[in-house]
Amino acid sequence: MSTFMSVFAHLVEHLADLLHPLFHASATAAAIVLFTALVRLLVHPLSRAAARGQRARAALQPQIAELKKKHGKDREQFQKALMELHAEEKVSPLSGCLPSLFQLPAFFLLYHLFSSSSIGGGANTLLGHKLFGAPLGGRWADALGDGGIFGPAGLVYLGLFAVVTAVACFNYVRTKRTTAVAAPVADESRSEGEQATAAALASVGKIMPFMSFFTLFTVAVVPLAAALYVVTSAAWSAVERAVLYRDMPGAVPAAAALA
């Protein structure tokens, strides 16, 4: 693990050296943003596949409704038939989660790199690199203790919080609209189990629009370097989903508010 982290640290340093003529003292922060963009580009085919899968699942809704009608209260037979339908149409219910899952290693790499005082047996010099006066290895609590909210580091975090809030508001409006379109209609002919499931989905639908705001907490507690990854990735996701799901007003991608 130590050797792997050393290699990753050298990669970040190399990117920072390349960007130094443009970004000077903030070159390492720019390198993290570039690294995030490269990760998102690598994951983008999975995001496109997730969008195609969502379209395919939307197209299957009439067939799924027929299966519900056919099997009635026999949940086991319905689930079996549903799995067979997904397999036949080559649709994976979990495809929407893959882009978020594949990003986790990159996030944890940055988190570990900027949380460790030593790398490969030597001092971790990356911790001393800054973004407009805010150490990349520091946290929001450190910024409050060193200059306060309007100190150099505090202002950096205020900027990040502003970006996250803007992205979260954008996601809120969009998710609110899509969940409203996709909300299940009450049907007294349903079984008690189906009504309970519909009620649970309705509850999730009420919570989902607020999920993006939880990113504010993440940005506040992780090292600034990892926070940059989260903010950049969140902004990328918002734009990416707006493009990929623009013609699907009733579709809410899996893990929509988390990636």
mmCIF file of C-alpha atoms in Angstrom:
data_model
loop_
_atom_site.group_PDB
_atom_site.id
_atom_site.type_symbol
_atom_site.label_atom_id
_atom_site.label_comp_id
_atom_site.label_asym_id
_atom_site.label_seq_id
_atom_site.Cartn_x
_atom_site.Cartn_y
_atom_site.Cartn_z
ATOM 1 C CA MET A 1 0.000 0.000 0.000
ATOM 2 C CA SER A 2 2.864 2.367 0.862
ATOM 3 C CA THR A 3 4.477 1.812 -2.549
ATOM 4 C CA PHE A 4 1.158 2.388 -4.291
ATOM 5 C CA MET A 5 0.577 5.630 -2.391
ATOM 6 C CA SER A 6 4.098 6.774 -3.303
ATOM 7 C CA VAL A 7 3.337 6.196 -6.979
ATOM 8 C CA PHE A 8 0.076 8.112 -6.666
ATOM 9 C CA ALA A 9 1.828 10.966 -4.838
ATOM 10 C CA HIS A 10 4.397 11.187 -7.648
ATOM 11 C CA LEU A 11 1.551 11.297 -10.186
ATOM 12 C CA VAL A 12 -0.060 14.239 -8.384
ATOM 13 C CA GLU A 13 3.308 16.005 -8.114
ATOM 14 C CA HIS A 14 3.997 15.443 -11.817
ATOM 15 C CA LEU A 15 0.614 16.896 -12.796
ATOM 16 C CA ALA A 16 1.285 19.850 -10.493
ATOM 17 C CA ASP A 17 4.674 20.455 -12.151
ATOM 18 C CA LEU A 18 2.999 20.492 -15.560
ATOM 19 C CA LEU A 19 0.386 22.997 -14.387
ATOM 20 C CA HIS A 20 2.730 25.201 -12.360
ATOM 21 C CA PRO A 21 3.394 27.731 -15.179
ATOM 22 C CA LEU A 22 -0.339 28.470 -15.272
ATOM 23 C CA PHE A 23 -1.441 28.112 -11.647
ATOM 24 C CA HIS A 24 1.782 28.758 -9.698
ATOM 25 C CA ALA A 25 1.258 28.155 -5.945
ATOM 26 C CA SER A 26 -2.149 26.567 -6.577
ATOM 27 C CA ALA A 27 -0.796 24.083 -9.131
ATOM 28 C CA THR A 28 -1.372 21.054 -6.878
ATOM 29 C CA ALA A 29 -5.005 22.050 -6.355
ATOM 30 C CA ALA A 30 -5.359 22.427 -10.131
ATOM 31 C CA ALA A 31 -3.769 18.983 -10.525
ATOM 32 C CA ILE A 32 -6.451 17.501 -8.263
ATOM 33 C CA VAL A 33 -9.188 19.121 -10.342
ATOM 34 C CA LEU A 34 -7.547 17.756 -13.508
ATOM 35 C CA PHE A 35 -7.221 14.307 -11.915
ATOM 36 C CA THR A 36 -10.935 14.427 -11.046
ATOM 37 C CA ALA A 37 -11.819 15.361 -14.621
ATOM 38 C CA LEU A 38 -9.718 12.452 -15.934
ATOM 39 C CA VAL A 39 -11.476 10.042 -13.575
ATOM 40 C CA ARG A 40 -14.874 11.329 -14.690
ATOM 41 C CA LEU A 41 -13.878 10.949 -18.340
ATOM 42 C CA LEU A 42 -12.910 7.335 -17.653
ATOM 43 C CA VAL A 43 -16.217 6.721 -15.884
ATOM 44 C CA HIS A 44 -18.291 8.562 -18.508
ATOM 45 C CA PRO A 45 -18.948 5.417 -20.621
ATOM 46 C CA LEU A 46 -20.535 3.863 -17.520
ATOM 47 C CA SER A 47 -22.661 6.982 -17.076
ATOM 48 C CA ARG A 48 -23.833 6.721 -20.681
ATOM 49 C CA ALA A 49 -24.572 3.024 -20.167
ATOM 50 C CA ALA A 50 -26.561 3.914 -17.026
ATOM 51 C CA ALA A 51 -28.609 6.415 -19.038
ATOM 52 C CA ARG A 52 -29.286 3.804 -21.722
ATOM 53 C CA GLY A 53 -30.280 1.346 -19.011
ATOM 54 C CA GLN A 54 -32.689 3.877 -17.516
ATOM 55 C CA ARG A 55 -34.286 4.382 -20.925
ATOM 56 C CA ALA A 56 -34.574 0.625 -21.365
ATOM 57 C CA ARG A 57 -36.197 0.229 -17.938
ATOM 58 C CA ALA A 58 -38.626 3.030 -18.757
ATOM 59 C CA ALA A 59 -39.526 1.259 -22.013
ATOM 60 C CA LEU A 60 -40.227 -1.944 -20.063
ATOM 61 C CA GLN A 61 -42.839 -0.344 -17.805
ATOM 62 C CA PRO A 62 -45.836 -1.595 -19.851
ATOM 63 C CA GLN A 63 -44.461 -5.152 -19.730
ATOM 64 C CA ILE A 64 -43.778 -4.872 -16.008
ATOM 65 C CA ALA A 65 -47.352 -3.682 -15.468
ATOM 66 C CA GLU A 66 -48.555 -6.764 -17.352
ATOM 67 C CA LEU A 67 -46.424 -8.998 -15.137
ATOM 68 C CA LYS A 68 -47.935 -7.399 -12.034
ATOM 69 C CA LYS A 69 -51.406 -7.999 -13.410
ATOM 70 C CA LYS A 70 -50.557 -11.580 -14.350
ATOM 71 C CA HIS A 71 -49.000 -12.664 -11.057
ATOM 72 C CA GLY A 72 -51.222 -10.597 -8.777
ATOM 73 C CA LYS A 73 -50.243 -11.093 -5.141
ATOM 74 C CA ASP A 74 -47.618 -13.769 -5.874
ATOM 75 C CA ARG A 75 -44.552 -11.601 -5.196
ATOM 76 C CA GLU A 76 -42.100 -14.464 -5.639
ATOM 77 C CA GLN A 77 -43.323 -15.303 -9.129
ATOM 78 C CA PHE A 78 -43.436 -11.630 -10.045
ATOM 79 C CA GLN A 79 -39.820 -11.076 -8.954
ATOM 80 C CA LYS A 80 -38.724 -14.168 -10.876
ATOM 81 C CA ALA A 81 -40.526 -13.019 -14.014
ATOM 82 C CA LEU A 82 -39.090 -9.516 -13.599
ATOM 83 C CA MET A 83 -35.538 -10.858 -13.356
ATOM 84 C CA GLU A 84 -36.132 -12.977 -16.467
ATOM 85 C CA LEU A 85 -37.443 -9.923 -18.314
ATOM 86 C CA HIS A 86 -34.390 -7.862 -17.340
ATOM 87 C CA ALA A 87 -32.083 -10.703 -18.398
ATOM 88 C CA GLU A 88 -33.907 -11.124 -21.702
ATOM 89 C CA GLU A 89 -33.724 -7.410 -22.469
ATOM 90 C CA LYS A 90 -30.138 -7.208 -21.090
ATOM 91 C CA VAL A 91 -31.107 -4.528 -18.573
ATOM 92 C CA SER A 92 -29.322 -4.286 -15.224
ATOM 93 C CA PRO A 93 -31.204 -2.599 -12.349
ATOM 94 C CA LEU A 94 -27.822 -1.738 -10.770
ATOM 95 C CA SER A 95 -26.238 -0.066 -13.807
ATOM 96 C CA GLY A 96 -27.030 3.410 -12.453
ATOM 97 C CA CYS A 97 -24.891 2.778 -9.368
ATOM 98 C CA LEU A 98 -21.717 1.800 -11.248
ATOM 99 C CA PRO A 99 -20.413 5.338 -12.002
ATOM 100 C CA SER A 100 -20.515 6.236 -8.301
ATOM 101 C CA LEU A 101 -18.950 2.949 -7.190
ATOM 102 C CA PHE A 102 -16.062 3.213 -9.640
ATOM 103 C CA GLN A 103 -15.196 6.681 -8.347
ATOM 104 C CA LEU A 104 -14.816 5.614 -4.727
ATOM 105 C CA PRO A 105 -11.215 4.331 -5.083
ATOM 106 C CA ALA A 106 -10.075 7.685 -6.521
ATOM 107 C CA PHE A 107 -11.731 9.586 -3.680
ATOM 108 C CA PHE A 108 -10.229 7.357 -0.989
ATOM 109 C CA LEU A 109 -6.794 7.627 -2.605
ATOM 110 C CA LEU A 110 -6.904 11.406 -2.295
ATOM 111 C CA TYR A 111 -8.352 11.217 1.193
ATOM 112 C CA HIS A 112 -5.595 8.882 2.375
ATOM 113 C CA LEU A 113 -2.826 10.777 0.582
ATOM 114 C CA PHE A 114 -3.755 14.101 2.179
ATOM 115 C CA SER A 115 -4.461 12.585 5.593
ATOM 116 C CA SER A 116 -1.063 10.906 5.956
ATOM 117 C CA SER A 117 1.914 12.737 7.439
ATOM 118 C CA SER A 118 4.360 10.389 5.705
ATOM 119 C CA ILE A 119 4.410 8.607 2.358
ATOM 120 C CA GLY A 120 6.876 5.867 1.459
ATOM 121 C CA GLY A 121 8.891 6.397 4.613
ATOM 122 C CA GLY A 122 9.372 10.121 4.013
ATOM 123 C CA ALA A 123 7.510 13.279 4.929
ATOM 124 C CA ASN A 124 4.402 13.994 2.886
ATOM 125 C CA THR A 125 5.362 17.303 1.298
ATOM 126 C CA LEU A 126 1.997 17.562 -0.472
ATOM 127 C CA LEU A 127 0.376 18.559 2.819
ATOM 128 C CA GLY A 128 2.130 21.915 2.637
ATOM 129 C CA HIS A 129 0.692 22.769 -0.773
ATOM 130 C CA LYS A 130 -2.140 25.292 -0.732
ATOM 131 C CA LEU A 131 -5.120 26.680 -2.589
ATOM 132 C CA PHE A 132 -5.205 30.474 -2.101
ATOM 133 C CA GLY A 133 -3.711 30.125 1.367
ATOM 134 C CA ALA A 134 -5.676 27.043 2.460
ATOM 135 C CA PRO A 135 -3.536 23.903 3.059
ATOM 136 C CA LEU A 136 -4.705 20.969 0.951
ATOM 137 C CA GLY A 137 -4.303 18.699 3.951
ATOM 138 C CA GLY A 138 -6.408 20.955 6.182
ATOM 139 C CA ARG A 139 -10.082 20.788 7.038
ATOM 140 C CA TRP A 140 -12.898 23.270 7.664
ATOM 141 C CA ALA A 141 -12.253 23.120 11.410
ATOM 142 C CA ASP A 142 -8.602 24.045 10.794
ATOM 143 C CA ALA A 143 -9.700 27.015 8.691
ATOM 144 C CA LEU A 144 -11.977 28.248 11.470
ATOM 145 C CA GLY A 145 -9.093 28.073 13.941
ATOM 146 C CA ASP A 146 -6.697 29.873 11.597
ATOM 147 C CA GLY A 147 -8.219 33.180 10.596
ATOM 148 C CA GLY A 148 -11.886 32.279 11.033
ATOM 149 C CA ILE A 149 -14.603 32.209 8.391
ATOM 150 C CA PHE A 150 -13.244 35.241 6.553
ATOM 151 C CA GLY A 151 -9.581 34.310 6.810
ATOM 152 C CA PRO A 152 -7.696 33.108 3.695
ATOM 153 C CA ALA A 153 -8.564 29.431 4.285
ATOM 154 C CA GLY A 154 -12.083 30.273 5.435
ATOM 155 C CA LEU A 155 -12.801 32.164 2.213
ATOM 156 C CA VAL A 156 -11.676 29.145 0.168
ATOM 157 C CA TYR A 157 -14.186 26.986 2.009
ATOM 158 C CA LEU A 158 -16.916 29.603 1.595
ATOM 159 C CA GLY A 159 -16.255 29.434 -2.145
ATOM 160 C CA LEU A 160 -16.512 25.637 -2.135
ATOM 161 C CA PHE A 161 -19.704 25.760 -0.050
ATOM 162 C CA ALA A 162 -21.173 28.257 -2.518
ATOM 163 C CA VAL A 163 -20.419 25.959 -5.473
ATOM 164 C CA VAL A 164 -21.839 22.926 -3.663
ATOM 165 C CA THR A 165 -24.978 24.860 -2.704
ATOM 166 C CA ALA A 166 -25.494 26.018 -6.298
ATOM 167 C CA VAL A 167 -25.087 22.452 -7.590
ATOM 168 C CA ALA A 168 -27.353 21.096 -4.847
ATOM 169 C CA CYS A 169 -30.064 23.647 -5.686
ATOM 170 C CA PHE A 170 -29.822 22.695 -9.362
ATOM 171 C CA ASN A 171 -30.115 19.008 -8.436
ATOM 172 C CA TYR A 172 -32.970 19.776 -6.039
ATOM 173 C CA VAL A 173 -35.067 21.452 -8.717
ATOM 174 C CA ARG A 174 -34.345 18.737 -11.252
ATOM 175 C CA THR A 175 -34.856 15.808 -8.871
ATOM 176 C CA LYS A 176 -38.036 17.359 -7.468
ATOM 177 C CA ARG A 177 -39.421 17.622 -10.980
ATOM 178 C CA THR A 178 -38.461 14.090 -12.026
ATOM 179 C CA THR A 179 -39.711 12.439 -8.835
ATOM 180 C CA ALA A 180 -43.011 14.311 -9.173
ATOM 181 C CA VAL A 181 -43.449 12.964 -12.706
ATOM 182 C CA ALA A 182 -42.464 9.450 -11.674
ATOM 183 C CA ALA A 183 -44.481 9.384 -8.431
ATOM 184 C CA PRO A 184 -46.718 6.298 -8.161
ATOM 185 C CA VAL A 185 -50.454 6.872 -8.319
ATOM 186 C CA ALA A 186 -52.499 5.588 -5.404
ATOM 187 C CA ASP A 187 -54.515 2.500 -6.317
ATOM 188 C CA GLU A 188 -56.883 0.915 -3.776
ATOM 189 C CA SER A 189 -56.923 -2.326 -5.790
ATOM 190 C CA ARG A 190 -53.309 -2.998 -4.840
ATOM 191 C CA SER A 191 -52.409 -5.496 -2.156
ATOM 192 C CA GLU A 192 -51.274 -4.252 1.243
ATOM 193 C CA GLY A 193 -47.686 -5.149 0.370
ATOM 194 C CA GLU A 194 -47.797 -3.166 -2.873
ATOM 195 C CA GLN A 195 -49.354 -0.179 -1.083
ATOM 196 C CA ALA A 196 -46.607 -0.328 1.560
ATOM 197 C CA THR A 197 -43.958 -0.438 -1.185
ATOM 198 C CA ALA A 198 -45.558 2.515 -2.938
ATOM 199 C CA ALA A 199 -45.636 4.445 0.347
ATOM 200 C CA ALA A 200 -41.943 3.667 0.927
ATOM 201 C CA LEU A 201 -41.074 4.866 -2.575
ATOM 202 C CA ALA A 202 -43.052 8.037 -1.979
ATOM 203 C CA SER A 203 -41.065 8.664 1.216
ATOM 204 C CA VAL A 204 -37.784 8.154 -0.643
ATOM 205 C CA GLY A 205 -39.029 10.533 -3.315
ATOM 206 C CA LYS A 206 -39.523 13.224 -0.675
ATOM 207 C CA ILE A 207 -35.985 12.778 0.671
ATOM 208 C CA MET A 208 -34.090 12.463 -2.629
ATOM 209 C CA PRO A 209 -34.229 16.163 -3.608
ATOM 210 C CA PHE A 210 -32.303 17.019 -0.422
ATOM 211 C CA MET A 211 -29.565 14.385 -0.816
ATOM 212 C CA SER A 212 -27.182 16.678 -2.718
ATOM 213 C CA PHE A 213 -27.059 19.061 0.235
ATOM 214 C CA PHE A 214 -25.327 16.347 2.294
ATOM 215 C CA THR A 215 -22.263 17.047 0.152
ATOM 216 C CA LEU A 216 -21.783 20.192 2.249
ATOM 217 C CA PHE A 217 -21.053 18.000 5.272
ATOM 218 C CA THR A 218 -18.567 15.896 3.302
ATOM 219 C CA VAL A 219 -16.698 18.990 2.098
ATOM 220 C CA ALA A 220 -16.494 20.286 5.667
ATOM 221 C CA VAL A 221 -15.005 17.159 7.261
ATOM 222 C CA VAL A 222 -12.575 15.741 4.665
ATOM 223 C CA PRO A 223 -9.151 17.200 3.748
ATOM 224 C CA LEU A 224 -9.358 20.120 1.313
ATOM 225 C CA ALA A 225 -7.796 18.001 -1.463
ATOM 226 C CA ALA A 226 -10.568 15.412 -1.131
ATOM 227 C CA ALA A 227 -13.138 18.223 -0.882
ATOM 228 C CA LEU A 228 -11.909 19.557 -4.238
ATOM 229 C CA TYR A 229 -12.492 16.128 -5.735
ATOM 230 C CA VAL A 230 -16.019 15.998 -4.296
ATOM 231 C CA VAL A 231 -16.954 19.496 -5.487
ATOM 232 C CA THR A 232 -15.521 18.990 -8.980
ATOM 233 C CA SER A 233 -17.191 15.600 -9.327
ATOM 234 C CA ALA A 234 -20.535 16.926 -8.066
ATOM 235 C CA ALA A 235 -20.491 19.777 -10.592
ATOM 236 C CA TRP A 236 -19.524 17.357 -13.369
ATOM 237 C CA SER A 237 -22.350 14.977 -12.385
ATOM 238 C CA ALA A 238 -24.955 17.739 -12.427
ATOM 239 C CA VAL A 239 -24.035 18.803 -15.953
ATOM 240 C CA GLU A 240 -23.606 15.225 -17.162
ATOM 241 C CA ARG A 241 -27.032 14.133 -15.926
ATOM 242 C CA ALA A 242 -28.707 17.218 -17.336
ATOM 243 C CA VAL A 243 -27.352 16.227 -20.748
ATOM 244 C CA LEU A 244 -27.775 12.445 -20.587
ATOM 245 C CA TYR A 245 -31.277 12.530 -19.064
ATOM 246 C CA ARG A 246 -32.574 15.642 -20.841
ATOM 247 C CA ASP A 247 -35.199 13.650 -22.804
ATOM 248 C CA MET A 248 -36.326 11.573 -19.809
ATOM 249 C CA PRO A 249 -38.575 13.822 -17.694
ATOM 250 C CA GLY A 250 -39.838 10.921 -15.603
ATOM 251 C CA ALA A 251 -36.567 9.131 -15.001
ATOM 252 C CA VAL A 252 -34.541 9.434 -11.836
ATOM 253 C CA PRO A 253 -31.160 7.743 -12.227
ATOM 254 C CA ALA A 254 -29.977 5.428 -9.467
ATOM 255 C CA ALA A 255 -27.848 7.183 -6.876
ATOM 256 C CA ALA A 256 -28.839 10.461 -8.529
ATOM 257 C CA ALA A 257 -28.136 12.589 -5.535
ATOM 258 C CA LEU A 258 -24.993 10.858 -4.353
ATOM 259 C CA ALA A 259 -22.499 10.921 -7.137
#
